[in-house]
PDB file of C-alpha atoms in Angstrom:
ATOM      1  CA  UNK I 578       2.481   5.882  10.368  1.00  0.00           C
ATOM      2  CA  UNK I 579       1.478   5.649   6.689  1.00  0.00           C
ATOM      3  CA  UNK I 580       2.512   2.009   6.299  1.00  0.00           C
ATOM      4  CA  UNK I 581       0.736   1.049   9.530  1.00  0.00           C
ATOM      5  CA  UNK I 582      -2.406   2.827   8.338  1.00  0.00           C
ATOM      6  CA  UNK I 583      -2.190   1.138   4.920  1.00  0.00           C
ATOM      7  CA  UNK I 584      -1.844  -2.304   6.535  1.00  0.00           C
ATOM      8  CA  UNK I 585      -4.767  -1.605   8.858  1.00  0.00           C
ATOM      9  CA  UNK I 586      -6.953  -0.508   5.935  1.00  0.00           C
ATOM     10  CA  UNK I 587      -5.923  -3.556   3.918  1.00  0.00           C
ATOM     11  CA  UNK I 588      -6.666  -5.915   6.810  1.00  0.00           C
ATOM     12  CA  UNK I 589     -10.054  -4.322   7.319  1.00  0.00           C
ATOM     13  CA  UNK I 590     -11.316  -4.254   3.724  1.00  0.00           C
ATOM     14  CA  UNK I 591      -9.491  -7.060   1.873  1.00  0.00           C
ATOM     15  CA  UNK I 592     -12.219  -9.654   2.612  1.00  0.00           C
ATOM     16  CA  UNK I 593     -14.524  -7.565   0.389  1.00  0.00           C
ATOM     17  CA  UNK I 594     -12.302  -8.158  -2.637  1.00  0.00           C
ATOM     18  CA  UNK I 595     -11.654 -11.394  -4.489  1.00  0.00           C
ATOM     19  CA  UNK I 596      -8.621  -9.872  -6.213  1.00  0.00           C
ATOM     20  CA  UNK I 597      -6.099  -8.008  -4.067  1.00  0.00           C
ATOM     21  CA  UNK I 598      -2.447  -7.065  -3.710  1.00  0.00           C
ATOM     22  CA  UNK I 599      -0.400  -5.213  -1.098  1.00  0.00           C
ATOM     23  CA  UNK I 600       2.775  -3.842  -2.658  1.00  0.00           C
ATOM     24  CA  UNK I 601       4.983  -3.137   0.337  1.00  0.00           C
ATOM     25  CA  UNK I 602       7.654  -0.397   0.239  1.00  0.00           C
ATOM     26  CA  UNK I 603       7.484   0.268  -3.497  1.00  0.00           C
ATOM     27  CA  UNK I 604      10.408   2.702  -3.301  1.00  0.00           C
ATOM     28  CA  UNK I 605      12.823   0.121  -1.882  1.00  0.00           C
ATOM     29  CA  UNK I 606      11.453  -2.757  -3.978  1.00  0.00           C
ATOM     30  CA  UNK I 607      11.855  -0.740  -7.177  1.00  0.00           C
ATOM     31  CA  UNK I 608      15.432   0.190  -6.234  1.00  0.00           C
ATOM     32  CA  UNK I 609      16.325  -3.448  -5.593  1.00  0.00           C
ATOM     33  CA  UNK I 610      14.333  -5.287  -8.264  1.00  0.00           C
ATOM     34  CA  UNK I 611      12.860  -2.807 -10.768  1.00  0.00           C
ATOM     35  CA  UNK I 612       9.374  -1.953 -12.014  1.00  0.00           C
ATOM     36  CA  UNK I 613       8.891  -5.217 -13.891  1.00  0.00           C
ATOM     37  CA  UNK I 614       9.292  -7.137 -10.620  1.00  0.00           C
ATOM     38  CA  UNK I 615       6.501  -5.053  -9.050  1.00  0.00           C
ATOM     39  CA  UNK I 616       4.238  -5.581 -12.052  1.00  0.00           C
ATOM     40  CA  UNK I 617       4.839  -9.335 -11.873  1.00  0.00           C
ATOM     41  CA  UNK I 618       4.062  -9.315  -8.147  1.00  0.00           C
ATOM     42  CA  UNK I 619       0.804  -7.445  -8.720  1.00  0.00           C
ATOM     43  CA  UNK I 620      -0.305  -9.798 -11.477  1.00  0.00           C
ATOM     44  CA  UNK I 621       0.706 -12.948  -9.586  1.00  0.00           C
ATOM     45  CA  UNK I 622      -0.979 -11.737  -6.358  1.00  0.00           C
ATOM     46  CA  UNK I 623      -4.246 -11.308  -8.222  1.00  0.00           C
ATOM     47  CA  UNK I 624      -4.128 -14.140 -10.774  1.00  0.00           C
ATOM     48  CA  UNK I 625      -1.780 -16.573  -8.947  1.00  0.00           C
ATOM     49  CA  UNK I 626       0.532 -17.792 -11.735  1.00  0.00           C
ATOM     50  CA  UNK I 627       3.651 -15.694 -12.264  1.00  0.00           C
ATOM     51  CA  UNK I 628       3.299 -13.780 -15.487  1.00  0.00           C
ATOM     52  CA  UNK I 629       6.100 -13.469 -18.011  1.00  0.00           C
ATOM     53  CA  UNK I 630       6.894  -9.809 -18.559  1.00  0.00           C
ATOM     54  CA  UNK I 631      10.059  -8.643 -20.258  1.00  0.00           C
ATOM     55  CA  UNK I 632       9.682  -4.850 -19.823  1.00  0.00           C
ATOM     56  CA  UNK I 633       7.508  -2.285 -18.058  1.00  0.00           C
ATOM     57  CA  UNK I 634       5.494  -1.396 -21.186  1.00  0.00           C
ATOM     58  CA  UNK I 635       4.499  -5.055 -21.577  1.00  0.00           C
ATOM     59  CA  UNK I 636       3.608  -5.104 -17.868  1.00  0.00           C
ATOM     60  CA  UNK I 637       1.324  -2.088 -18.279  1.00  0.00           C
ATOM     61  CA  UNK I 638      -0.434  -3.858 -21.160  1.00  0.00           C
ATOM     62  CA  UNK I 639      -0.994  -7.005 -19.094  1.00  0.00           C
ATOM     63  CA  UNK I 640      -2.302  -5.056 -16.098  1.00  0.00           C
ATOM     64  CA  UNK I 641      -4.776  -3.150 -18.288  1.00  0.00           C
ATOM     65  CA  UNK I 642      -5.822  -6.295 -20.156  1.00  0.00           C
ATOM     66  CA  UNK I 643      -6.228  -8.608 -17.152  1.00  0.00           C
ATOM     67  CA  UNK I 644      -7.711  -6.205 -14.592  1.00  0.00           C
ATOM     68  CA  UNK I 645      -9.923  -3.789 -16.545  1.00  0.00           C
ATOM     69  CA  UNK I 646     -13.009  -5.929 -15.848  1.00  0.00           C
ATOM     70  CA  UNK I 647     -12.089  -7.071 -12.336  1.00  0.00           C
ATOM     71  CA  UNK I 648     -12.874  -5.369  -9.046  1.00  0.00           C
ATOM     72  CA  UNK I 649      -9.482  -5.225  -7.336  1.00  0.00           C
ATOM     73  CA  UNK I 650      -7.881  -3.824  -4.215  1.00  0.00           C
ATOM     74  CA  UNK I 651      -4.308  -2.640  -4.675  1.00  0.00           C
ATOM     75  CA  UNK I 652      -2.307  -0.920  -1.968  1.00  0.00           C
ATOM     76  CA  UNK I 653       0.929   0.687  -3.100  1.00  0.00           C
ATOM     77  CA  UNK I 654       2.959   1.630  -0.048  1.00  0.00           C
ATOM     78  CA  UNK I 655       5.725   4.244  -0.114  1.00  0.00           C
ATOM     79  CA  UNK I 656       5.603   5.463  -3.708  1.00  0.00           C
ATOM     80  CA  UNK I 657       8.294   8.060  -4.381  1.00  0.00           C
ATOM     81  CA  UNK I 658       8.383   8.400  -8.177  1.00  0.00           C
ATOM     82  CA  UNK I 659       5.753   9.037 -10.834  1.00  0.00           C
ATOM     83  CA  UNK I 660       7.163   6.155 -12.918  1.00  0.00           C
ATOM     84  CA  UNK I 661       6.209   3.701 -10.147  1.00  0.00           C
ATOM     85  CA  UNK I 662       2.646   4.941 -10.102  1.00  0.00           C
ATOM     86  CA  UNK I 663       2.434   4.986 -13.907  1.00  0.00           C
ATOM     87  CA  UNK I 664       3.728   1.401 -14.179  1.00  0.00           C
ATOM     88  CA  UNK I 665       1.307  -0.066 -11.627  1.00  0.00           C
ATOM     89  CA  UNK I 666      -1.848   2.068 -11.714  1.00  0.00           C
ATOM     90  CA  UNK I 667      -1.494   4.620 -14.471  1.00  0.00           C
ATOM     91  CA  UNK I 668      -5.179   5.212 -15.149  1.00  0.00           C
ATOM     92  CA  UNK I 669      -8.627   4.544 -13.679  1.00  0.00           C
ATOM     93  CA  UNK I 670      -9.676   2.421 -16.664  1.00  0.00           C
ATOM     94  CA  UNK I 671      -6.951  -0.137 -15.944  1.00  0.00           C
ATOM     95  CA  UNK I 672      -9.196  -1.611 -13.234  1.00  0.00           C
ATOM     96  CA  UNK I 673     -12.819  -2.643 -13.121  1.00  0.00           C
ATOM     97  CA  UNK I 674     -15.699  -0.799 -11.463  1.00  0.00           C
ATOM     98  CA  UNK I 675     -15.572  -0.777  -7.662  1.00  0.00           C
ATOM     99  CA  UNK I 676     -11.790  -1.197  -7.558  1.00  0.00           C
ATOM    100  CA  UNK I 677      -9.798   0.594  -4.878  1.00  0.00           C
ATOM    101  CA  UNK I 678      -6.220   1.708  -5.418  1.00  0.00           C
ATOM    102  CA  UNK I 679      -4.648   3.073  -2.225  1.00  0.00           C
ATOM    103  CA  UNK I 680      -1.324   4.890  -2.378  1.00  0.00           C
ATOM    104  CA  UNK I 681       0.926   6.028   0.444  1.00  0.00           C
ATOM    105  CA  UNK I 682       3.575   8.637  -0.291  1.00  0.00           C
ATOM    106  CA  UNK I 683       5.420  11.538   1.266  1.00  0.00           C
ATOM    107  CA  UNK I 684       5.203  13.443  -2.037  1.00  0.00           C
ATOM    108  CA  UNK I 685       1.685  14.826  -2.487  1.00  0.00           C
ATOM    109  CA  UNK I 686       2.604  16.037  -6.006  1.00  0.00           C
ATOM    110  CA  UNK I 687       2.385  12.409  -7.151  1.00  0.00           C
ATOM    111  CA  UNK I 688      -1.325  12.396  -6.303  1.00  0.00           C
ATOM    112  CA  UNK I 689      -2.551  14.777  -9.012  1.00  0.00           C
ATOM    113  CA  UNK I 690      -4.919  12.326 -10.751  1.00  0.00           C
ATOM    114  CA  UNK I 691      -6.464  10.640  -7.724  1.00  0.00           C
ATOM    115  CA  UNK I 692     -10.062  10.828  -6.541  1.00  0.00           C
ATOM    116  CA  UNK I 693      -9.419  11.499  -2.841  1.00  0.00           C
ATOM    117  CA  UNK I 694      -6.456  12.436  -0.677  1.00  0.00           C
ATOM    118  CA  UNK I 695      -6.339  11.726   3.046  1.00  0.00           C
ATOM    119  CA  UNK I 696      -3.344  13.432   4.670  1.00  0.00           C
ATOM    120  CA  UNK I 697      -1.858  11.495   7.579  1.00  0.00           C
ATOM    121  CA  UNK I 698      -2.335  13.316  10.849  1.00  0.00           C
ATOM    122  CA  UNK I 699       0.380  13.414  13.467  1.00  0.00           C
ATOM    123  CA  UNK I 700      -0.561  11.361  16.505  1.00  0.00           C
ATOM    124  CA  UNK I 701      -0.667  12.898  19.956  1.00  0.00           C
ATOM    125  CA  UNK I 702       1.795  11.454  22.480  1.00  0.00           C
ATOM    126  CA  UNK I 703      -0.852   9.310  24.161  1.00  0.00           C
ATOM    127  CA  UNK I 704      -2.099   7.965  20.792  1.00  0.00           C
ATOM    128  CA  UNK I 705       1.405   7.138  19.581  1.00  0.00           C
ATOM    129  CA  UNK I 706       2.198   5.311  22.831  1.00  0.00           C
ATOM    130  CA  UNK I 707      -1.008   3.304  22.486  1.00  0.00           C
ATOM    131  CA  UNK I 708      -0.212   2.430  18.856  1.00  0.00           C
ATOM    132  CA  UNK I 709       3.305   1.383  19.859  1.00  0.00           C
ATOM    133  CA  UNK I 710       1.889  -0.704  22.711  1.00  0.00           C
ATOM    134  CA  UNK I 711      -0.507  -2.594  20.451  1.00  0.00           C
ATOM    135  CA  UNK I 712       2.245  -3.445  17.951  1.00  0.00           C
ATOM    136  CA  UNK I 713       5.156  -4.052  20.311  1.00  0.00           C
ATOM    137  CA  UNK I 714       3.482  -5.334  23.457  1.00  0.00           C
ATOM    138  CA  UNK I 715       0.156  -6.748  22.271  1.00  0.00           C
ATOM    139  CA  UNK I 716      -2.039  -4.603  24.516  1.00  0.00           C
ATOM    140  CA  UNK I 717      -3.391  -1.081  24.575  1.00  0.00           C
ATOM    141  CA  UNK I 718      -1.048   0.350  27.190  1.00  0.00           C
ATOM    142  CA  UNK I 719       2.439  -0.510  28.464  1.00  0.00           C
ATOM    143  CA  UNK I 720       2.877  -1.706  32.009  1.00  0.00           C
ATOM    144  CA  UNK I 721       4.315   0.573  34.686  1.00  0.00           C
ATOM    145  CA  UNK I 722       7.854  -0.830  34.293  1.00  0.00           C
ATOM    146  CA  UNK I 723       8.012   0.498  30.731  1.00  0.00           C
ATOM    147  CA  UNK I 724       6.624   3.872  31.721  1.00  0.00           C
ATOM    148  CA  UNK I 725       9.236   4.240  34.482  1.00  0.00           C
ATOM    149  CA  UNK I 726      12.032   3.880  31.879  1.00  0.00           C
ATOM    150  CA  UNK I 727      10.478   6.266  29.397  1.00  0.00           C
ATOM    151  CA  UNK I 728      12.412   9.478  28.857  1.00  0.00           C
TER     152      UNK I 728
END
């Protein structure tokens, strides 16, 4: 639900931004590769060349320095720790005017210093089947054969 919504938002608004990054499954990526890896991905997505960063404090400095005057779109999907948020988008002044930082998380306590919160709403059965159909089958509704096998 949240990841699908984040991808849909990104796909809809990313043409309006010259500088953009979609950080997919931050929780898992951090567990596997660490915060520095995510910072490098963000910087390389926006500026192209891979940046040399040796620790997360240096990464924070580069993000603030390189993006504070740029209008960027950053989507951080599946944040589960404050340290992840602090290392990627710790403060509004890290990014230029008009920037959009979108965060998905199950933990609303991580969203204390954000401008707006949009809680994900549970889909009704019909809506969830339609969403599934678009992603899995490529059309708005499954054919009758699928519906016959549905529990």
